[in-house]
């Protein structure tokens, strides 16, 4: 299964990367094993989001910028409103990165 490395830029992905870098620098972990951990993280995040997340959200806001490059959409929104069935949240600025999931099966 192919995966994107998008989730490495999330808070948990960045913490994992920092921890792995620290462990490699201390000699606790080999660089090869650290890379394997990151690849497994990418696979696990993709699988978890596909199988465990059932919530739907609607997003409204001012579209400031959008890009499409290498089959990846990037949207920059201002004054965004996120709505679920249970709650809603206003966010001043948000960046949404979306990839075509069909690319994962190729």
XYZ file of N, CA and C in Angstrom:
318
model
N 0.843 -1.180 0.000
C 0.000 0.000 0.000
C 0.889 1.244 0.000
N 0.660 2.122 -0.948
C 1.376 3.387 -1.002
C 0.733 4.352 -0.010
N 1.504 5.306 0.473
C 0.964 6.299 1.400
C 1.558 7.658 1.080
N 0.926 8.680 1.581
C 1.456 10.029 1.503
C 2.163 10.337 2.815
N 3.080 11.271 2.768
C 3.796 11.669 3.976
C 3.159 12.894 4.621
N 1.899 13.172 4.283
C 1.211 14.356 4.788
C 1.140 14.409 6.305
N 0.896 13.280 6.918
C 0.623 13.261 8.358
C 1.872 13.504 9.189
N 3.026 13.488 8.563
C 4.264 13.812 9.286
C 4.303 15.286 9.674
N 3.523 16.120 8.986
C 3.471 17.549 9.306
C 2.439 17.856 10.383
N 1.693 16.838 10.827
C 0.739 17.030 11.918
C 1.523 17.135 13.225
N 0.845 17.533 14.277
C 1.512 17.673 15.572
C 2.123 16.350 16.026
N 1.354 15.271 15.922
C 1.870 13.977 16.371
C 3.003 13.495 15.463
N 2.902 13.774 14.165
C 3.962 13.388 13.238
C 5.252 14.146 13.494
N 5.136 15.437 13.783
C 6.332 16.235 14.073
C 6.975 15.807 15.385
N 6.158 15.474 16.382
C 6.703 14.978 17.659
C 7.423 13.654 17.462
N 6.837 12.776 16.664
C 7.472 11.493 16.374
C 8.802 11.715 15.660
N 8.812 12.585 14.665
C 10.033 12.863 13.915
C 11.116 13.432 14.822
N 10.753 14.373 15.685
C 11.727 14.956 16.616
C 12.294 13.903 17.556
N 11.423 13.036 18.051
C 11.866 11.978 18.968
C 12.795 11.003 18.259
N 12.432 10.620 17.046
C 13.281 9.706 16.287
C 14.629 10.345 15.980
N 14.641 11.626 15.617
C 15.908 12.329 15.367
C 16.792 12.332 16.605
N 16.177 12.588 17.749
C 16.909 12.586 19.019
C 17.515 11.214 19.296
N 16.716 10.177 19.069
C 17.190 8.813 19.322
C 18.322 8.428 18.363
N 18.244 8.877 17.120
C 19.320 8.609 16.163
C 20.590 9.344 16.597
N 20.455 10.602 17.024
C 21.611 11.385 17.463
C 22.260 10.783 18.703
N 21.454 10.217 19.605
C 21.982 9.587 20.820
C 22.547 8.200 20.567
N 22.309 7.673 19.370
C 22.786 6.337 19.057
C 21.868 5.234 19.558
N 20.691 5.590 20.037
C 19.725 4.614 20.542
C 19.047 3.870 19.400
N 18.971 4.517 18.237
C 18.229 3.988 17.105
C 19.039 4.225 15.836
N 19.016 3.264 14.939
C 19.718 3.442 13.667
C 18.861 4.305 12.735
N 19.490 5.046 11.831
C 18.716 5.860 10.880
C 17.771 5.015 10.030
N 18.180 3.815 9.683
C 17.331 2.938 8.878
C 16.053 2.567 9.611
N 16.196 2.250 10.902
C 15.023 1.889 11.703
C 14.106 3.097 11.892
N 14.685 4.276 12.048
C 13.878 5.495 12.188
C 13.042 5.718 10.929
N 13.621 5.483 9.771
C 12.880 5.626 8.512
C 11.764 4.597 8.438
N 12.031 3.369 8.867
C 10.993 2.336 8.874
C 9.832 2.730 9.786
N 10.150 3.336 10.924
C 9.104 3.783 11.857
C 8.237 4.853 11.186
N 8.860 5.799 10.495
C 8.098 6.851 9.816
C 7.222 6.289 8.696
N 7.728 5.326 7.956
C 6.943 4.699 6.899
C 5.738 3.975 7.506
N 5.956 3.286 8.625
C 4.851 2.599 9.298
C 3.838 3.606 9.845
N 4.326 4.733 10.352
C 3.449 5.804 10.823
C 2.547 6.288 9.685
N 3.132 6.519 8.503
C 2.346 6.957 7.344
C 1.251 5.945 7.020
N 1.605 4.668 6.994
C 0.633 3.612 6.688
C -0.463 3.545 7.748
N -0.060 3.615 9.015
C -1.024 3.503 10.116
C -1.995 4.684 10.137
N -1.506 5.886 9.899
C -2.387 7.056 9.880
C -3.392 6.958 8.736
N -2.919 6.558 7.568
C -3.813 6.413 6.419
C -4.895 5.384 6.705
N -4.490 4.242 7.238
C -5.447 3.171 7.544
C -6.432 3.598 8.630
N -5.940 4.238 9.681
C -6.813 4.661 10.781
C -7.860 5.666 10.301
N -7.445 6.612 9.485
C -8.400 7.603 8.993
C -9.418 6.986 8.045
N -8.991 5.985 7.269
C -9.925 5.332 6.348
C -10.944 4.477 7.089
N -10.532 3.804 8.161
C -11.395 2.805 8.790
C -12.106 3.283 10.053
N -11.535 4.221 10.779
C -12.093 4.582 12.086
C -12.821 5.915 12.133
N -12.568 6.790 11.190
C -13.192 8.113 11.233
C -14.472 8.084 10.404
N -15.585 8.311 11.064
C -16.893 8.282 10.403
C -17.569 9.647 10.405
N -16.989 10.623 11.064
C -17.591 11.951 11.181
C -17.553 12.698 9.859
N -18.534 13.552 9.686
C -18.574 14.435 8.531
C -18.524 15.859 9.039
N -17.887 16.712 8.275
C -17.768 18.111 8.655
C -18.048 18.973 7.427
N -18.684 20.109 7.666
C -18.842 21.075 6.583
C -17.973 22.280 6.926
N -17.409 22.883 5.899
C -16.491 24.003 6.080
C -16.962 25.158 5.213
N -17.073 26.316 5.825
C -17.393 27.538 5.087
C -16.377 28.592 5.491
N -15.974 29.397 4.527
C -15.024 30.458 4.824
C -14.637 31.196 3.565
N -13.772 32.158 3.734
C -13.272 32.936 2.608
C -12.055 32.222 2.031
N -12.136 31.840 0.752
C -11.027 31.171 0.092
C -9.986 32.212 -0.285
N -8.863 32.192 0.411
C -7.796 33.167 0.182
C -6.908 32.729 -0.978
N -6.486 31.473 -0.974
C -5.578 30.952 -1.994
C -5.877 29.486 -2.238
N -5.700 29.042 -3.467
C -5.776 27.612 -3.752
C -4.718 27.257 -4.795
N -4.225 26.020 -4.713
C -3.214 25.524 -5.641
C -3.500 24.067 -5.964
N -3.107 23.650 -7.160
C -3.140 22.251 -7.537
C -1.802 21.931 -8.180
N -1.020 21.108 -7.508
C 0.309 20.770 -7.994
C 0.602 19.315 -7.657
N 1.059 18.551 -8.620
C 1.405 17.138 -8.413
C 0.266 16.355 -7.783
N -0.958 16.577 -8.267
C -2.161 15.892 -7.785
C -2.471 16.181 -6.317
N -2.024 17.315 -5.826
C -2.301 17.722 -4.440
C -2.966 19.099 -4.469
N -4.142 19.184 -3.859
C -4.844 20.455 -3.700
C -4.444 21.070 -2.363
N -4.195 22.375 -2.375
C -3.936 23.128 -1.148
C -4.878 24.322 -1.128
N -5.642 24.424 -0.055
C -6.592 25.523 0.111
C -6.212 26.307 1.361
N -6.162 27.626 1.240
C -5.948 28.502 2.386
C -7.255 29.262 2.611
N -7.862 29.052 3.793
C -9.128 29.699 4.120
C -8.931 30.699 5.245
N -9.718 31.757 5.201
C -9.748 32.730 6.295
C -11.160 32.773 6.855
N -11.245 33.012 8.149
C -12.540 33.080 8.841
C -13.395 31.865 8.532
N -12.826 30.693 8.732
C -13.504 29.437 8.412
C -14.405 29.000 9.563
N -15.523 28.389 9.197
C -16.456 27.820 10.168
C -16.542 26.319 9.894
N -16.135 25.523 10.878
C -16.215 24.066 10.797
C -17.452 23.630 11.558
N -18.328 22.853 10.900
C -19.560 22.389 11.545
C -19.630 20.871 11.485
N -19.933 20.265 12.643
C -20.283 18.844 12.701
C -21.706 18.768 13.229
N -22.210 17.560 13.403
C -23.555 17.413 13.958
C -23.613 17.907 15.397
N -22.509 17.774 16.123
C -22.496 18.114 17.544
C -22.096 19.554 17.840
N -21.189 20.135 17.044
C -20.673 21.458 17.402
C -20.194 22.207 16.173
N -19.786 23.449 16.408
C -19.176 24.247 15.357
C -18.030 25.048 15.956
N -17.053 25.359 15.119
C -15.851 26.047 15.585
C -15.410 27.046 14.527
N -15.124 28.271 14.957
C -14.577 29.294 14.066
C -13.058 29.254 14.139
N -12.424 29.359 12.974
C -10.962 29.350 12.897
C -10.546 30.526 12.018
N -9.594 31.305 12.487
C -9.152 32.487 11.747
C -8.514 32.149 10.415
N -7.539 31.249 10.441
C -6.856 30.824 9.207
C -6.662 29.323 9.256
N -6.854 28.674 8.116
C -6.677 27.226 8.064
C -6.111 26.844 6.696
N -5.245 25.847 6.721
C -4.674 25.302 5.487
C -5.179 23.874 5.345
N -5.786 23.575 4.204
C -6.290 22.230 3.932
C -5.496 21.659 2.770
N -4.926 20.482 2.974
C -4.174 19.784 1.931
C -4.926 18.504 1.616
N -5.256 18.300 0.355
C -6.041 17.142 -0.055
C -5.352 16.433 -1.220
N -5.276 15.114 -1.109
C -4.667 14.292 -2.152
C -5.684 13.302 -2.675
N -5.517 12.878 -3.893
C -6.402 11.901 -4.514
C -6.088 10.513 -3.956
N -7.038 9.917 -3.257
C -6.795 8.625 -2.635
C -6.596 7.518 -3.670
N -7.034 7.730 -4.894
C -6.817 6.733 -5.953
C -5.330 6.541 -6.222
N -4.532 7.550 -5.932
C -3.089 7.431 -6.137
C -2.458 6.441 -5.173
N -3.123 6.185 -4.054
C -2.585 5.253 -3.062
C -2.656 3.813 -3.539
N -3.554 3.511 -4.440
C -3.730 2.130 -4.880
C -2.924 1.811 -6.129
N -2.230 2.787 -6.676
C -1.448 2.551 -7.890
C -0.115 1.926 -7.568
